[in-house]
GROMACS .gro file of C-alpha atoms in nm:
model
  195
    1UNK     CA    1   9.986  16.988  12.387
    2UNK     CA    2  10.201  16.925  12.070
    3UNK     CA    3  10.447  16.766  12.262
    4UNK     CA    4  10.184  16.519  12.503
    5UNK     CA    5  10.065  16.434  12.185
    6UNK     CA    6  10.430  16.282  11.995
    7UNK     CA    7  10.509  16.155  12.361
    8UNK     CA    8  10.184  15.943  12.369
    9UNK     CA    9  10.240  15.891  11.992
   10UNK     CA   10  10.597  15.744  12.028
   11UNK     CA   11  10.452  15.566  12.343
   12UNK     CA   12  10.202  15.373  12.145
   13UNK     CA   13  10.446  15.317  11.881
   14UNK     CA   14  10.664  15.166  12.089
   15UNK     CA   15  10.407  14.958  12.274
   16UNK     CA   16  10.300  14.838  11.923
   17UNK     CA   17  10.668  14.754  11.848
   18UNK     CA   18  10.729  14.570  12.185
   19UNK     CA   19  10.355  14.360  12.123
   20UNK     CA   20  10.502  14.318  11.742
   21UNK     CA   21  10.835  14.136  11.852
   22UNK     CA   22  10.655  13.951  12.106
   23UNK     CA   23  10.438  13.800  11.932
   24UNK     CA   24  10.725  13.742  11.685
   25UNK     CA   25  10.936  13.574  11.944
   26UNK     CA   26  10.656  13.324  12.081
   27UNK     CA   27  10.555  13.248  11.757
   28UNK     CA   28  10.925  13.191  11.650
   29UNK     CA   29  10.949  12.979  11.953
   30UNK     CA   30  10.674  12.775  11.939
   31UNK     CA   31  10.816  12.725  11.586
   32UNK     CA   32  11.131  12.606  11.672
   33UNK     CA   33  10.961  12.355  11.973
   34UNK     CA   34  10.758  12.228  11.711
   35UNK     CA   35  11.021  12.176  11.463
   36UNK     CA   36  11.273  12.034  11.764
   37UNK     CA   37  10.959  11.791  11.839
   38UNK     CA   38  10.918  11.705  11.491
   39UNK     CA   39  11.309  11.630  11.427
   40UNK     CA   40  11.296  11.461  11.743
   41UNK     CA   41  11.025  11.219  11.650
   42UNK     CA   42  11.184  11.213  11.316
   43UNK     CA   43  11.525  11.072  11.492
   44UNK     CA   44  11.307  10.803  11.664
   45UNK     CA   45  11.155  10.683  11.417
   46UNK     CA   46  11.458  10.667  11.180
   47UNK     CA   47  11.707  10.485  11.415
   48UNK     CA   48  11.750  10.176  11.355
   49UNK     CA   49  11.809   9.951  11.618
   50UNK     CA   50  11.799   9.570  11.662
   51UNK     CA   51  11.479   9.411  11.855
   52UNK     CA   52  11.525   9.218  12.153
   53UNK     CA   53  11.252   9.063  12.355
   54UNK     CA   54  10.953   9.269  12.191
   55UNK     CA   55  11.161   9.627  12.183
   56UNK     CA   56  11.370   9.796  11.950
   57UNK     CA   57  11.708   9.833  12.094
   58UNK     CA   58  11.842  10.195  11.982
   59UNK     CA   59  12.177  10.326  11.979
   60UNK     CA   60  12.021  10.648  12.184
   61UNK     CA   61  11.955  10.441  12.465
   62UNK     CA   62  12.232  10.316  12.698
   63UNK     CA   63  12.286   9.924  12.766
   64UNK     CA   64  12.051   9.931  13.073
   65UNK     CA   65  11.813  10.155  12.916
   66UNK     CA   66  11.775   9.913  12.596
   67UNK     CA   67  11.752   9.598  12.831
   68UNK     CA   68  11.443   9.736  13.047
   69UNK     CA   69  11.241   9.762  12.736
   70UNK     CA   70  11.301   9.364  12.707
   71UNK     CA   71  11.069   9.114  12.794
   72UNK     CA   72  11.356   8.859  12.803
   73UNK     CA   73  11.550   8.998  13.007
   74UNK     CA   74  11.362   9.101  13.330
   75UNK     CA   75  11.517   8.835  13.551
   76UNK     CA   76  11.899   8.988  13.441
   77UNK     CA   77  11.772   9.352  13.495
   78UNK     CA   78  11.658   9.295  13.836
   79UNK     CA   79  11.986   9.125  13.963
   80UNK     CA   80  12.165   9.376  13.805
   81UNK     CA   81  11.985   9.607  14.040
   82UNK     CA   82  11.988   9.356  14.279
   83UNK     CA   83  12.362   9.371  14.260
   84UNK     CA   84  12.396   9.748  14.236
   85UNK     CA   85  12.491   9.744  13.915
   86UNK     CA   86  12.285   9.998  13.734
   87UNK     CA   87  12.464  10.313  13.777
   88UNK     CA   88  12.808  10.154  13.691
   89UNK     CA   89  12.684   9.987  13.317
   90UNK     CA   90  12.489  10.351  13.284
   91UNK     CA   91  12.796  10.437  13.275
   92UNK     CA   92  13.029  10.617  12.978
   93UNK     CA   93  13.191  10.244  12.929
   94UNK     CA   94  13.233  10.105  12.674
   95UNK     CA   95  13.091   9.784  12.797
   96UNK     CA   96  13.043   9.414  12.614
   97UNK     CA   97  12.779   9.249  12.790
   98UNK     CA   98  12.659   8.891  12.698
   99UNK     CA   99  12.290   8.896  12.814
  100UNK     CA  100  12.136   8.590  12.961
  101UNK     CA  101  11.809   8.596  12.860
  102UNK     CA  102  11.514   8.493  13.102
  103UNK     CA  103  11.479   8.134  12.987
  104UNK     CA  104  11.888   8.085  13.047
  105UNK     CA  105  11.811   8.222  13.454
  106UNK     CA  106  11.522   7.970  13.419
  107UNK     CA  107  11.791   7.663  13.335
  108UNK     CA  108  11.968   7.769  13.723
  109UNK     CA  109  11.768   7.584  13.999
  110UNK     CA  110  11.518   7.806  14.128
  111UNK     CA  111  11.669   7.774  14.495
  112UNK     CA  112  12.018   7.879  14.419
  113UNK     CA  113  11.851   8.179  14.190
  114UNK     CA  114  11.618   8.258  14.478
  115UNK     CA  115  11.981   8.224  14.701
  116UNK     CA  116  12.138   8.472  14.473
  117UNK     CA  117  11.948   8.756  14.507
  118UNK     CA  118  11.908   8.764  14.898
  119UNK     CA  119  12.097   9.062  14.972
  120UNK     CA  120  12.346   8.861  15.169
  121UNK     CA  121  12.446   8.687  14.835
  122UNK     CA  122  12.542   9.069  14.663
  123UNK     CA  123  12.925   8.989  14.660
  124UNK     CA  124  12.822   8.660  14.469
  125UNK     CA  125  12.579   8.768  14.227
  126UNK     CA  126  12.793   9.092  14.120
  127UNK     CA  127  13.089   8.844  14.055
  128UNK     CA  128  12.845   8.651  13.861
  129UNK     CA  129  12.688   8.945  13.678
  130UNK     CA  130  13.039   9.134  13.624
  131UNK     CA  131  13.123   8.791  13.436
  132UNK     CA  132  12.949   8.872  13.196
  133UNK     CA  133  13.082   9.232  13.133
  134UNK     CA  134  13.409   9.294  12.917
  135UNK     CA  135  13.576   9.651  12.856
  136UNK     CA  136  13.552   9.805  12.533
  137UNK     CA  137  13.258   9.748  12.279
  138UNK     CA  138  13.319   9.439  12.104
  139UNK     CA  139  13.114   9.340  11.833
  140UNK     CA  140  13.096   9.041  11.661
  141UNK     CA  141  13.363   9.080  11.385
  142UNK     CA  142  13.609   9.118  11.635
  143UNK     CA  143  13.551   8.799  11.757
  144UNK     CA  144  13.762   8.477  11.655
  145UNK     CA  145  13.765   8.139  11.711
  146UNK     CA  146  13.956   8.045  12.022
  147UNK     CA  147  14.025   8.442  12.193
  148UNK     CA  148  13.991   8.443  12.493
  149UNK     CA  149  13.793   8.768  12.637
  150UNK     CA  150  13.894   8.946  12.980
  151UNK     CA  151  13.620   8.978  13.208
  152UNK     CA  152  13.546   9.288  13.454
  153UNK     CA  153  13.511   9.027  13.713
  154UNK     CA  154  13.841   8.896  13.617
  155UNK     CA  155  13.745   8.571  13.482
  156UNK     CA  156  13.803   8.429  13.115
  157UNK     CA  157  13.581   8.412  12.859
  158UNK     CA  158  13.679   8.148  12.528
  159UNK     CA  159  13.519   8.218  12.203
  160UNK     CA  160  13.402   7.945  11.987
  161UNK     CA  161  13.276   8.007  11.622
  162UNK     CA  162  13.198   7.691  11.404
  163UNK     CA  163  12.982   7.709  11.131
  164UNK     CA  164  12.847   8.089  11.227
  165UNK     CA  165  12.801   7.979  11.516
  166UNK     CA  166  12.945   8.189  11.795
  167UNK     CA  167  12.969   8.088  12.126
  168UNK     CA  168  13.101   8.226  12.461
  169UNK     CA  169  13.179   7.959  12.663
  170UNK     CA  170  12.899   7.729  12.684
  171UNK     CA  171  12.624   8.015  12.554
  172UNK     CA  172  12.573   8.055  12.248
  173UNK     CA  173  12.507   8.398  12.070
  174UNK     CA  174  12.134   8.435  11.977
  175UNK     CA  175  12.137   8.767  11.856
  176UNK     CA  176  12.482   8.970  11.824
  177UNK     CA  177  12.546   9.315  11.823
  178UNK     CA  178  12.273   9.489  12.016
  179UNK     CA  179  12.437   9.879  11.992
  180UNK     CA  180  12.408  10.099  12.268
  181UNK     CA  181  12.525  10.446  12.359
  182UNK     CA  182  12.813  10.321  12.562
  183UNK     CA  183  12.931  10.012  12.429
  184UNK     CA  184  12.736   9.620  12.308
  185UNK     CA  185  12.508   9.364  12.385
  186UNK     CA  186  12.503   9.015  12.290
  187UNK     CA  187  12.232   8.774  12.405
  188UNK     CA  188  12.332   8.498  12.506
  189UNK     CA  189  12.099   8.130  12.586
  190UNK     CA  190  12.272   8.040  12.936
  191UNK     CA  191  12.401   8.193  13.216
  192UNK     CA  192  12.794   8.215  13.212
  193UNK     CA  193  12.935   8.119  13.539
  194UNK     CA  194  13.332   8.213  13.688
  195UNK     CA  195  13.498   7.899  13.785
   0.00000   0.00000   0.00000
């Protein structure tokens, strides 16, 4: 009897241990969600970012990520869809993109627009879009007057800065250095077009 009696002892004990450390762990574990929630909301709201058409642009986010939260820029995200674009500027880059905002698709006649994004017109509007797009993440600084930028499309790109002013091509920069996880946005107030 002496010994059913330390084997249901040590039983309970152990049950009481195993409940203990339990507990213990979800409680630890809920701790450490809450705390990774907390640190994580902390992050967000401490990044800085630049805003662009109503949203704050983050560093977090990659260049197509930032642009969807713009309001300025829906015509540019859905060519770049249109185009096929989205996975490759997802992408590790680093990219420099010069970002026509809505109002500078606007300025294109609506039929040649409309003409561009039939899917027939893909090859086009890529060339177009990848126009816009140089390697590396150049920022403002690193631009002078009179470079001349290497497109992915090919194409050349000629900086002008006069007065502060900096413009590629005929567009000139509205708001510079939009950071993104994998490389730089500038917006730009036309669209820039490959000879």
């Amino acid at each position: 009897m002496k010994k059913q009696f330390l084997s249901l002892a040590m039983g309970v004990a152990i049950l009481a241990m195993t409940s203990a450390c339990n507990s213990n762990t979800s409680d630890s574990s809920m701790g450490d969600t809450t705390a990774v929630d907390t640190m994580m909301a902390d992050t967000s709201m401490t990044e800085t970012g630049v805003e662009v058409g109503g949203a704050m642009m983050v560093p977090s986010k990659n260049i197509v990520e930032n642009a969807l939260g713009s309001n300025d820029h829906t015509t540019l995200v859905a060519a770049v869809k249109q185009a096929g674009l989205v996975e490759t500027l997802s992408g590790t880059g680093p990219f420099t993109v010069f970002a026509p905002t809505n109002a500078a698709f606007a300025a294109i006649p609506k039929a040649t627009l409309d003409g561009l994004m039939k899917p027939e017109m893909k090859a086009d509007l890529t060339k177009i879009l990848t126009y816009h797009v140089v390697a590396g993440a150049v920022k403002a600084a690193d631009l002078t007057d009179g470079q001349e930028l290497t497109t992915v499309q090919g194409g050349k790109l000629k900086v002008s800065i006069k007065d502060g002013v900096v413009m590629i091509n005929n567009a000139k920069v509205t708001i510079a250095d939009v950071v993104s996880s994998n490389g730089v946005t500038h917006v730009v107030d036309a669209v820039l077009m490959p000879n």
